[in-house]
Short mmCIF file of C-alpha atoms in Angstrom, two decimals:
data_model
loop_
_atom_site.label_atom_id
_atom_site.label_comp_id
_atom_site.label_asym_id
_atom_site.label_seq_id
_atom_site.Cartn_x
_atom_site.Cartn_y
_atom_site.Cartn_z
CA MET A 1 -37.88 29.24 -60.33
CA ARG A 2 -37.47 30.29 -56.79
CA PRO A 3 -38.78 33.46 -55.87
CA ASP A 4 -36.38 36.53 -54.91
CA LEU A 5 -35.53 37.66 -51.20
CA ASN A 6 -36.42 40.31 -49.58
CA GLU A 7 -34.03 41.78 -47.11
CA ARG A 8 -35.92 40.79 -43.99
CA SER A 9 -35.56 37.18 -45.70
CA LEU A 10 -32.08 37.33 -45.81
CA SER A 11 -31.52 38.92 -42.01
CA ILE A 12 -33.20 36.14 -41.07
CA GLY A 13 -31.03 33.87 -43.31
CA ASP A 14 -28.15 35.00 -42.40
CA SER A 15 -29.13 35.12 -38.83
CA SER A 16 -30.42 31.05 -38.93
CA VAL A 17 -26.55 30.64 -40.66
CA GLN A 18 -25.26 31.79 -37.40
CA LEU A 19 -27.21 30.21 -35.38
CA LEU A 20 -27.13 27.36 -36.77
CA ARG A 21 -22.55 27.58 -36.83
CA ASN A 22 -23.24 28.16 -33.18
CA CYS A 23 -25.10 25.36 -32.63
CA TYR A 24 -22.56 23.32 -34.62
CA CYS A 25 -19.94 24.52 -32.58
CA PHE A 26 -21.20 23.63 -29.60
CA THR A 27 -22.54 20.36 -30.25
CA GLY A 28 -18.45 19.51 -31.45
CA HIS A 29 -17.62 20.64 -27.76
CA LEU A 30 -20.25 18.54 -26.27
CA ILE A 31 -18.93 15.52 -28.40
CA ILE A 32 -15.34 16.06 -27.31
CA HIS A 33 -16.03 16.27 -23.38
CA SER A 34 -18.11 13.83 -23.68
CA TRP A 35 -15.99 11.27 -25.71
CA ARG A 36 -13.36 12.56 -23.02
CA LEU A 37 -15.56 11.37 -20.05
CA HIS A 38 -16.88 8.24 -21.82
CA SER A 39 -13.34 6.63 -22.27
CA LYS A 40 -12.70 7.00 -18.55
CA SER A 41 -15.33 4.27 -18.34
CA LEU A 42 -13.26 1.62 -20.13
CA ILE A 43 -12.14 0.98 -16.64
CA ARG A 44 -15.56 -1.34 -16.56
CA MET A 45 -12.74 -3.70 -18.72
CA ASN A 46 -9.89 -3.09 -16.37
CA ILE A 47 -7.80 -1.21 -18.29
CA ASP A 48 -5.66 0.89 -17.19
CA VAL A 49 -6.06 4.46 -18.69
CA ASP A 50 -3.06 5.71 -16.41
CA ASN A 51 0.19 6.64 -18.06
CA GLU A 52 1.41 7.26 -14.58
CA HIS A 53 4.92 5.02 -14.47
CA SER A 54 7.21 3.34 -11.18
CA LEU A 55 10.21 5.12 -10.64
CA ILE A 56 13.44 2.89 -9.82
CA PHE A 57 15.80 3.54 -7.65
CA GLY A 58 19.43 1.52 -6.57
CA LEU A 59 20.86 1.07 -3.32
CA ASP A 60 24.50 0.99 -2.84
CA LEU A 61 23.87 -3.25 -1.64
CA GLN A 62 21.97 -5.56 -1.15
CA ALA A 63 19.10 -5.10 1.23
CA ARG A 64 15.65 -7.19 2.49
CA SER A 65 14.37 -3.98 5.19
CA LEU A 66 12.06 -1.67 4.75
CA ALA A 67 9.83 0.71 6.23
CA ALA A 68 7.57 4.06 5.94
CA VAL A 69 7.95 7.06 7.97
CA THR A 70 5.74 8.92 9.23
CA SER A 71 6.72 12.90 8.16
CA LYS A 72 4.75 16.09 9.36
CA ASN A 73 5.39 17.80 5.82
CA ASP A 74 3.01 15.31 4.01
CA LYS A 75 5.93 13.48 2.30
CA SER A 76 6.12 10.05 1.53
CA ILE A 77 9.22 8.79 3.38
CA PHE A 78 10.79 5.06 2.88
CA ILE A 79 14.00 3.84 4.97
CA ALA A 80 15.90 0.84 4.17
CA GLY A 81 18.64 -1.42 5.65
CA THR A 82 21.18 -3.32 3.35
CA GLN A 83 22.68 -6.83 4.20
CA SER A 84 26.24 -7.31 3.53
CA LEU A 85 29.00 -9.06 5.08
CA LYS A 86 31.63 -8.07 2.77
CA PHE A 87 30.64 -4.35 3.15
CA PRO A 88 29.33 -1.92 5.98
CA ASN A 89 25.90 -1.65 5.56
CA GLN A 90 23.32 1.49 5.43
CA VAL A 91 20.32 3.17 6.31
CA CYS A 92 19.27 4.71 3.42
CA TYR A 93 16.43 8.12 3.87
CA MET A 94 14.74 8.75 1.02
CA GLU A 95 11.99 11.00 0.58
CA PHE A 96 9.71 11.10 -2.40
CA ASP A 97 9.14 14.34 -4.12
CA ASP A 98 5.46 14.13 -5.92
CA GLU A 99 5.80 16.83 -7.86
CA LEU A 100 9.41 15.70 -9.65
CA ASN A 101 8.96 12.29 -9.39
CA GLN A 102 11.70 11.94 -8.48
CA LEU A 103 13.34 9.98 -4.92
CA SER A 104 16.38 11.72 -2.70
CA LYS A 105 18.31 10.04 -1.00
CA HIS A 106 20.30 9.99 2.47
CA SER A 107 22.67 6.90 3.26
CA MET A 108 23.90 6.78 6.87
CA ALA A 109 26.86 3.89 8.22
CA HIS A 110 25.00 0.80 10.32
CA CYS A 111 28.00 -0.25 12.31
CA PRO A 112 26.57 -2.85 14.06
CA GLY A 113 25.93 -5.28 10.72
CA GLU A 114 23.47 -6.40 8.72
CA ILE A 115 20.46 -5.33 8.90
CA TRP A 116 17.26 -8.23 8.78
CA HIS A 117 14.53 -6.04 10.21
CA ILE A 118 13.72 -2.34 10.43
CA SER A 119 10.85 -0.89 11.91
CA THR A 120 9.49 3.35 12.38
CA CYS A 121 7.72 4.69 15.42
CA PRO A 122 4.19 5.52 14.28
CA ASN A 123 4.05 8.65 16.46
CA ARG A 124 7.31 9.90 16.12
CA SER A 125 8.84 10.46 12.23
CA ASP A 126 12.89 10.40 13.98
CA LEU A 127 12.76 7.02 16.01
CA PHE A 128 13.17 3.96 14.23
CA ALA A 129 14.86 0.52 15.10
CA THR A 130 17.28 -2.15 13.15
CA CYS A 131 17.27 -5.94 13.76
CA PHE A 132 20.50 -6.62 13.07
CA GLN A 133 23.34 -9.78 13.05
CA SER A 134 26.64 -9.06 13.68
CA VAL A 135 29.60 -11.55 13.36
CA SER A 136 31.72 -12.32 16.92
CA CYS A 137 34.35 -14.93 16.99
CA ASP A 138 32.77 -16.71 14.16
CA LYS A 139 29.49 -16.77 15.52
CA LEU A 140 26.34 -14.35 14.17
CA LEU A 141 25.01 -13.07 16.81
CA PRO A 142 21.60 -10.88 17.03
CA GLY A 143 20.49 -7.45 18.54
CA CYS A 144 18.67 -5.32 18.34
CA ARG A 145 18.94 -0.92 18.54
CA ILE A 146 16.79 1.63 18.73
CA TRP A 147 17.53 5.00 16.81
CA LYS A 148 17.28 8.93 16.62
CA LEU A 149 17.27 10.87 13.31
CA CYS A 150 19.08 13.73 13.40
CA ASP A 151 19.50 16.77 11.31
CA VAL A 152 23.15 18.53 10.98
CA GLU A 153 23.99 21.57 8.92
CA GLU A 154 27.00 21.32 7.05
CA GLU A 155 28.16 24.15 4.89
CA LYS A 156 26.57 22.36 1.68
CA GLY A 157 23.30 22.05 3.38
CA THR A 158 21.45 20.04 5.84
CA THR A 159 22.25 16.42 6.48
CA ILE A 160 20.50 13.28 7.91
CA GLU A 161 22.90 11.83 10.78
CA MET A 162 21.83 8.91 13.38
CA GLN A 163 22.57 8.47 17.40
CA SER A 164 21.74 5.29 18.82
CA LEU A 165 19.87 5.40 21.68
CA SER A 166 19.61 2.15 23.58
CA GLU A 167 19.86 -1.65 22.80
CA LEU A 168 17.65 -4.62 23.50
CA ASP A 169 19.34 -7.67 25.64
CA THR A 170 19.53 -10.38 23.43
CA ASN A 171 22.22 -12.50 25.23
CA GLY A 172 21.64 -15.88 24.93
CA TYR A 173 19.16 -15.78 22.23
CA ARG A 174 19.95 -17.33 18.20
CA GLN A 175 18.00 -14.63 16.03
CA ILE A 176 15.31 -11.68 16.19
CA ALA A 177 12.83 -12.09 13.80
CA CYS A 178 11.16 -8.03 14.15
CA PHE A 179 10.90 -4.85 16.93
CA VAL A 180 7.91 -3.12 16.30
CA TRP A 181 6.27 -0.12 18.27
CA ASN A 182 2.75 -0.23 20.24
CA PRO A 183 0.71 2.13 17.55
CA GLN A 184 -0.40 4.15 19.97
CA SER A 185 2.30 4.57 22.16
CA THR A 186 6.17 5.48 21.83
CA TYR A 187 7.37 3.59 25.19
CA CYS A 188 5.96 0.65 24.55
CA ALA A 189 7.44 -2.43 21.72
CA PHE A 190 7.83 -5.72 21.41
CA ALA A 191 10.90 -8.47 20.03
CA LEU A 192 10.33 -11.71 18.71
CA LEU A 193 13.79 -13.67 19.93
CA ASP A 194 13.52 -16.84 18.90
CA ASP A 195 10.56 -18.65 20.29
CA SER A 196 10.00 -15.71 22.79
CA LEU A 197 7.48 -12.85 22.38
CA VAL A 198 9.33 -10.52 24.81
CA PHE A 199 7.47 -6.97 25.74
CA THR A 200 9.49 -4.20 26.12
CA ASP A 201 8.72 -0.58 28.25
CA LEU A 202 10.63 2.64 27.12
CA ASP A 203 11.59 5.41 29.38
CA SER A 204 11.03 9.40 28.03
CA ASP A 205 14.89 8.95 26.54
CA LEU A 206 13.63 5.69 24.55
CA ARG A 207 16.12 3.69 27.00
CA VAL A 208 15.04 0.20 27.62
CA ILE A 209 13.81 -0.22 31.50
CA ALA A 210 11.67 -3.22 31.58
CA THR A 211 11.04 -6.06 29.62
CA ASN A 212 7.92 -9.30 30.35
CA LYS A 213 9.49 -12.15 28.44
CA VAL A 214 6.53 -14.45 27.39
CA ALA A 215 6.93 -18.06 26.00
CA THR A 216 5.38 -19.80 23.77
CA ASN A 217 6.14 -22.98 25.23
CA ASN A 218 6.39 -24.78 21.56
CA LYS A 219 9.91 -25.87 20.74
CA ALA A 220 8.58 -28.54 18.11
CA ILE A 221 6.97 -25.20 15.86
CA GLY A 222 9.82 -23.28 15.96
CA ARG A 223 11.09 -19.67 16.48
CA LEU A 224 8.39 -17.13 16.15
CA THR A 225 8.65 -15.64 12.73
CA ALA A 226 6.26 -12.76 12.67
CA GLY A 227 4.14 -10.22 14.51
CA ARG A 228 1.57 -7.23 14.40
CA TRP A 229 -0.26 -5.26 17.11
CA ASP A 230 -3.58 -5.37 16.84
CA PRO A 231 -5.10 -1.80 16.31
CA HIS A 232 -8.02 -2.10 18.00
CA HIS A 233 -9.26 -2.44 21.54
CA ASP A 234 -6.26 0.00 22.96
CA CYS A 235 -3.88 -2.10 21.70
CA SER A 236 -4.23 -4.82 24.29
CA ALA A 237 -3.54 -7.69 22.12
CA VAL A 238 -1.05 -9.09 19.68
CA ALA A 239 -0.47 -11.73 16.56
CA VAL A 240 2.67 -13.43 16.34
CA ALA A 241 3.45 -16.28 13.60
CA SER A 242 5.58 -19.93 14.29
CA GLY A 243 5.58 -22.77 11.81
CA ASN A 244 2.17 -22.92 10.50
CA SER A 245 0.78 -21.62 12.91
CA VAL A 246 -0.98 -17.77 14.17
CA SER A 247 -1.27 -17.21 17.79
CA GLY A 248 -3.13 -14.09 19.43
CA TRP A 249 -1.69 -12.65 23.31
CA ASP A 250 -3.45 -10.17 25.31
CA ILE A 251 -0.83 -7.92 26.82
CA ARG A 252 -2.50 -7.47 30.04
CA SER A 253 -2.58 -11.30 31.16
CA LEU A 254 -0.29 -12.44 29.40
CA SER A 255 -2.07 -15.31 28.34
CA GLN A 256 -2.97 -16.55 24.51
CA THR A 257 -6.53 -15.74 23.21
CA TYR A 258 -6.89 -17.73 20.30
CA CYS A 259 -5.47 -20.07 17.71
CA ILE A 260 -4.87 -20.83 13.70
CA GLU A 261 -3.81 -24.10 13.44
CA ASN A 262 -2.66 -25.04 9.93
CA ALA A 263 -3.08 -21.50 8.00
CA HIS A 264 -0.48 -22.35 5.89
CA ILE A 265 0.64 -25.79 4.90
CA LEU A 266 3.74 -24.92 4.16
CA GLY A 267 4.70 -22.25 7.29
CA VAL A 268 3.83 -18.67 7.63
CA LYS A 269 5.49 -15.93 6.30
CA ASP A 270 4.03 -12.93 7.53
CA LEU A 271 0.33 -11.41 8.63
CA ASP A 272 -1.08 -7.66 9.13
CA PHE A 273 -4.23 -6.53 11.06
CA ASN A 274 -6.98 -4.99 8.95
CA PRO A 275 -6.96 -1.48 10.44
CA ASN A 276 -10.62 -0.02 9.89
CA ARG A 277 -12.25 -4.07 10.73
CA PRO A 278 -11.74 -5.19 14.09
CA TYR A 279 -11.29 -9.54 14.71
CA LEU A 280 -9.87 -9.31 11.15
CA LEU A 281 -6.70 -10.85 9.98
CA ALA A 282 -4.57 -11.51 7.02
CA THR A 283 -1.72 -13.77 6.77
CA ALA A 284 0.61 -15.11 3.98
CA GLY A 285 2.29 -18.18 3.44
CA PHE A 286 4.95 -20.01 1.83
CA ASP A 287 2.00 -21.95 0.49
CA CYS A 288 1.81 -19.02 -2.28
CA GLN A 289 -1.78 -18.04 -0.56
CA ILE A 290 -2.75 -15.57 1.47
CA CYS A 291 -5.40 -16.23 4.01
CA PHE A 292 -8.57 -14.11 5.89
CA TRP A 293 -9.53 -15.04 9.31
CA ASP A 294 -11.81 -13.99 11.64
CA THR A 295 -9.97 -14.10 14.98
CA ARG A 296 -13.25 -15.47 17.00
CA GLN A 297 -13.13 -17.98 14.28
CA THR A 298 -10.77 -19.69 13.46
CA LYS A 299 -11.62 -22.79 12.35
CA GLU A 300 -12.40 -22.07 9.06
CA LYS A 301 -10.84 -19.46 6.73
CA LEU A 302 -13.28 -16.51 5.26
CA LEU A 303 -10.64 -16.14 2.05
CA SER A 304 -7.99 -16.80 0.22
CA LEU A 305 -5.70 -15.82 -2.52
CA CYS A 306 -3.29 -17.37 -4.85
CA HIS A 307 -1.69 -14.73 -6.98
CA HIS A 308 1.80 -15.49 -6.47
CA SER A 309 4.02 -18.67 -7.91
CA HIS A 310 6.39 -18.83 -4.85
CA TRP A 311 6.66 -17.61 -1.69
CA VAL A 312 5.08 -14.70 -0.41
CA PHE A 313 6.90 -12.93 1.92
CA MET A 314 4.80 -9.81 2.49
CA VAL A 315 0.76 -8.68 3.38
CA LYS A 316 -0.17 -4.87 3.65
CA TYR A 317 -3.27 -3.68 4.16
CA ASN A 318 -3.67 -0.19 2.77
CA LEU A 319 -3.85 1.50 6.05
CA VAL A 320 -6.93 4.19 4.66
CA HIS A 321 -8.64 1.82 2.08
CA ASP A 322 -8.93 -2.09 3.50
CA GLN A 323 -10.09 -3.62 0.44
CA LEU A 324 -6.74 -2.72 -0.98
CA LEU A 325 -3.53 -5.01 -0.18
CA LEU A 326 -0.51 -5.59 -1.38
CA SER A 327 2.01 -8.89 -1.36
CA CYS A 328 5.32 -9.38 -2.59
CA SER A 329 7.32 -12.87 -3.53
CA SER A 330 10.14 -14.47 -4.35
CA ASP A 331 8.53 -14.92 -7.61
CA SER A 332 9.95 -11.58 -7.88
CA LYS A 333 6.37 -9.73 -8.41
CA VAL A 334 4.33 -7.24 -6.62
CA VAL A 335 0.41 -7.95 -6.32
CA LEU A 336 -1.90 -5.36 -5.28
CA SER A 337 -5.44 -7.23 -4.19
CA CYS A 338 -8.46 -6.58 -3.86
CA ALA A 339 -10.49 -7.76 -0.51
CA SER A 340 -14.00 -5.50 -0.92
CA SER A 341 -16.55 -8.46 0.13
CA LEU A 342 -14.31 -8.26 3.85
CA SER A 343 -13.58 -4.93 3.99
CA SER A 344 -14.95 -2.07 5.86
CA GLU A 345 -16.39 -0.15 3.11
CA GLN A 346 -19.35 -1.96 1.93
CA LEU A 347 -19.14 -3.18 -1.78
CA GLU A 348 -21.95 -1.21 -3.27
CA THR A 349 -23.50 -1.93 -5.85
CA SER A 350 -25.18 0.63 -9.12
CA GLN A 351 -28.07 -0.87 -11.22
CA GLN A 352 -27.88 0.43 -14.79
CA ASN A 353 -28.81 -1.39 -18.08
CA GLY A 354 -30.44 -3.82 -15.98
CA GLN A 355 -27.00 -5.24 -15.02
CA GLU A 356 -25.44 -5.45 -10.96
CA GLU A 357 -21.85 -3.36 -11.44
CA SER A 358 -20.10 -3.48 -8.43
CA SER A 359 -17.31 -0.55 -7.01
CA LEU A 360 -14.22 -2.99 -7.18
CA ALA A 361 -14.52 -7.18 -7.07
CA ASP A 362 -12.24 -9.60 -5.30
CA GLY A 363 -9.01 -10.55 -6.86
CA ILE A 364 -5.71 -9.33 -8.48
CA VAL A 365 -6.02 -5.45 -9.49
CA LYS A 366 -2.69 -5.24 -10.95
CA VAL A 367 0.37 -6.87 -10.77
CA TYR A 368 3.60 -4.92 -10.43
CA ASN A 369 6.92 -6.62 -12.61
CA ASP A 370 9.41 -4.57 -11.84
CA HIS A 371 11.67 -6.37 -10.18
CA GLU A 372 13.95 -9.46 -11.19
CA GLU A 373 15.01 -11.10 -7.63
CA SER A 374 12.91 -11.91 -4.63
CA VAL A 375 10.93 -9.50 -3.43
CA TYR A 376 11.02 -8.78 0.64
CA CYS A 377 9.33 -6.05 1.15
CA CYS A 378 6.00 -3.83 0.36
CA GLU A 379 5.00 -1.03 2.05
CA TRP A 380 2.75 2.00 1.70
CA SER A 381 3.31 5.56 2.30
CA ALA A 382 2.31 7.00 5.29
CA CYS A 383 0.71 9.81 4.23
CA ASP A 384 -0.69 8.94 0.70
CA PRO A 385 -2.61 6.18 0.43
CA TRP A 386 -2.37 5.27 -3.42
CA LEU A 387 1.14 5.49 -3.21
CA PHE A 388 3.93 2.63 -1.67
CA ALA A 389 7.19 1.13 -2.78
CA SER A 390 8.42 -2.32 -2.37
CA LEU A 391 12.52 -3.45 -1.85
CA SER A 392 14.33 -6.76 -3.89
CA TYR A 393 16.71 -8.58 -2.96
CA ASP A 394 19.12 -6.85 -5.14
CA GLY A 395 19.23 -3.61 -3.48
CA ARG A 396 16.12 -2.24 -6.44
CA LEU A 397 13.63 0.11 -4.98
CA VAL A 398 10.46 0.51 -6.79
CA VAL A 399 7.87 3.63 -5.96
CA SER A 400 4.69 2.34 -7.49
CA ARG A 401 0.56 3.81 -7.19
CA VAL A 402 -2.09 2.57 -7.14
CA PRO A 403 -3.88 2.70 -11.27
CA ARG A 404 -6.27 5.44 -11.67
CA TYR A 405 -9.12 2.98 -12.24
CA ALA A 406 -9.01 1.16 -9.19
CA LYS A 407 -8.90 4.51 -7.72
CA TYR A 408 -11.71 5.52 -9.14
CA ARG A 409 -14.23 2.59 -8.05
CA VAL A 410 -12.31 2.64 -4.47
CA LEU A 411 -13.63 6.14 -4.53
CA GLN A 412 -17.13 5.41 -5.81
CA ILE A 413 -17.30 7.69 -8.94
CA TYR A 414 -17.41 5.23 -10.98
CA SER A 415 -20.99 5.13 -11.67
CA GLN A 416 -21.06 8.84 -11.65
CA ILE A 417 -18.55 9.34 -14.26
CA VAL A 418 -19.93 6.97 -16.92
CA LEU A 419 -23.71 8.52 -15.97
CA ALA A 420 -22.19 12.00 -17.15
CA SER A 421 -20.82 10.49 -19.81
CA ARG A 422 -23.57 8.92 -21.19
CA PHE A 423 -25.17 12.20 -20.78
CA PHE A 424 -23.52 14.62 -22.17
CA PHE A 425 -23.38 11.79 -25.09
CA TYR A 426 -26.98 11.88 -25.67
CA CYS A 427 -27.12 15.78 -25.33
CA SER A 428 -25.12 15.99 -27.72
CA LEU A 429 -26.99 13.24 -30.26
CA ILE A 430 -30.20 16.17 -29.67
CA LEU A 431 -28.25 18.96 -30.80
CA LEU A 432 -26.74 17.17 -33.87
CA THR A 433 -30.53 16.05 -34.64
CA ILE A 434 -31.76 19.44 -34.02
CA SER A 435 -29.48 21.13 -35.81
CA PHE A 436 -30.05 18.26 -38.76
CA LEU A 437 -33.50 19.50 -38.52
CA PHE A 438 -33.29 23.09 -38.32
CA GLN A 439 -30.38 22.80 -41.55
CA GLU A 440 -33.17 21.09 -43.90
CA ARG A 441 -35.73 23.50 -42.83
CA LEU A 442 -33.34 26.62 -43.86
CA ILE A 443 -32.83 24.65 -47.30
CA ILE A 444 -36.97 24.53 -47.93
CA MET A 445 -36.87 28.22 -47.04
CA TYR A 446 -34.48 29.36 -50.12
#
């Protein structure tokens, strides 16, 4: 028969039981916390644990032009232009509220005609330009105007209106592809008119004071379709697309510096420079591909991605994390891709369990299927590197985010999350073992 316990043994037993209870509670909290952290390691299987959904917004008319606005108050602002021959066209100024996940819109009349391209000034949030076509005497005439956004006080509150500042002389031309500001200067830009590259100088009032025309002298290829400033080397060069080729031009000598022939078999639709790594250029074409080039060695492409099933209308580098790219296509899809092997942020690896794990591999990160028609534009937010907008021809504007698992990998905290989850998991196992042994010892004592 078990002997009676004295008062001292009873007090020891009570304190042991209380200690055991505390140990169980602490272990339970550790298990819950470790499970939460461990669940984040599901990103190894590319499972999106993010519950954030895209915000869908409809414009009143059809549209195919979109641009991001540089905001002074760190808000994501986008501006879009409609394209209609039956109804008066509009310029839509849209501000995204991150906290409320809402989009507010201000519509302004664009009397000149249907908008084919819209661009914003990188250095001033109140300036933008529209490239349009108007009908006169049964003829389509191209045009380009520079506008200024103005705040107007009304009884109901402050509203936004736009004021025309100047207009580019487009007489004698049949089509204008784009008007692009110099990233480092408010008073310098270029426009693509037919097969001509036209550099434009502006005065302090944003009036056009001088133009310098550079003819590509390649009538067989046709008109220029897209162009970008090279953000490196003091923005002294531009790249333009014509037919299935891409050529680079020095704005100081007005001479051609390189040419990428047969960049895309069916033609080049868009291009963009890597914002952080010099000489690296991405092109999108009608062959469903996105290709990467070194402008110093143009004979061989560095990488090609084929994530679309139809024409690729636009490709855009992330302004901060240049391994991330957006592309949109006439297959109604927006694709977020990764090209870590060609980014300025070198691909970091960690050795875990004898296997090498990469931060984010080249390929598709996520496919967004929120559109039903051809997606003509996709733009990163000017202030939030994880937010972007896309616009389809039916006027549907979709604001989306980079998946959380991709953000973790880009920020290179994936390894820390996995290590932390494993640490808490093993700690909980050790505490469970200790508590189990301690309980067995109490049973033996009694």
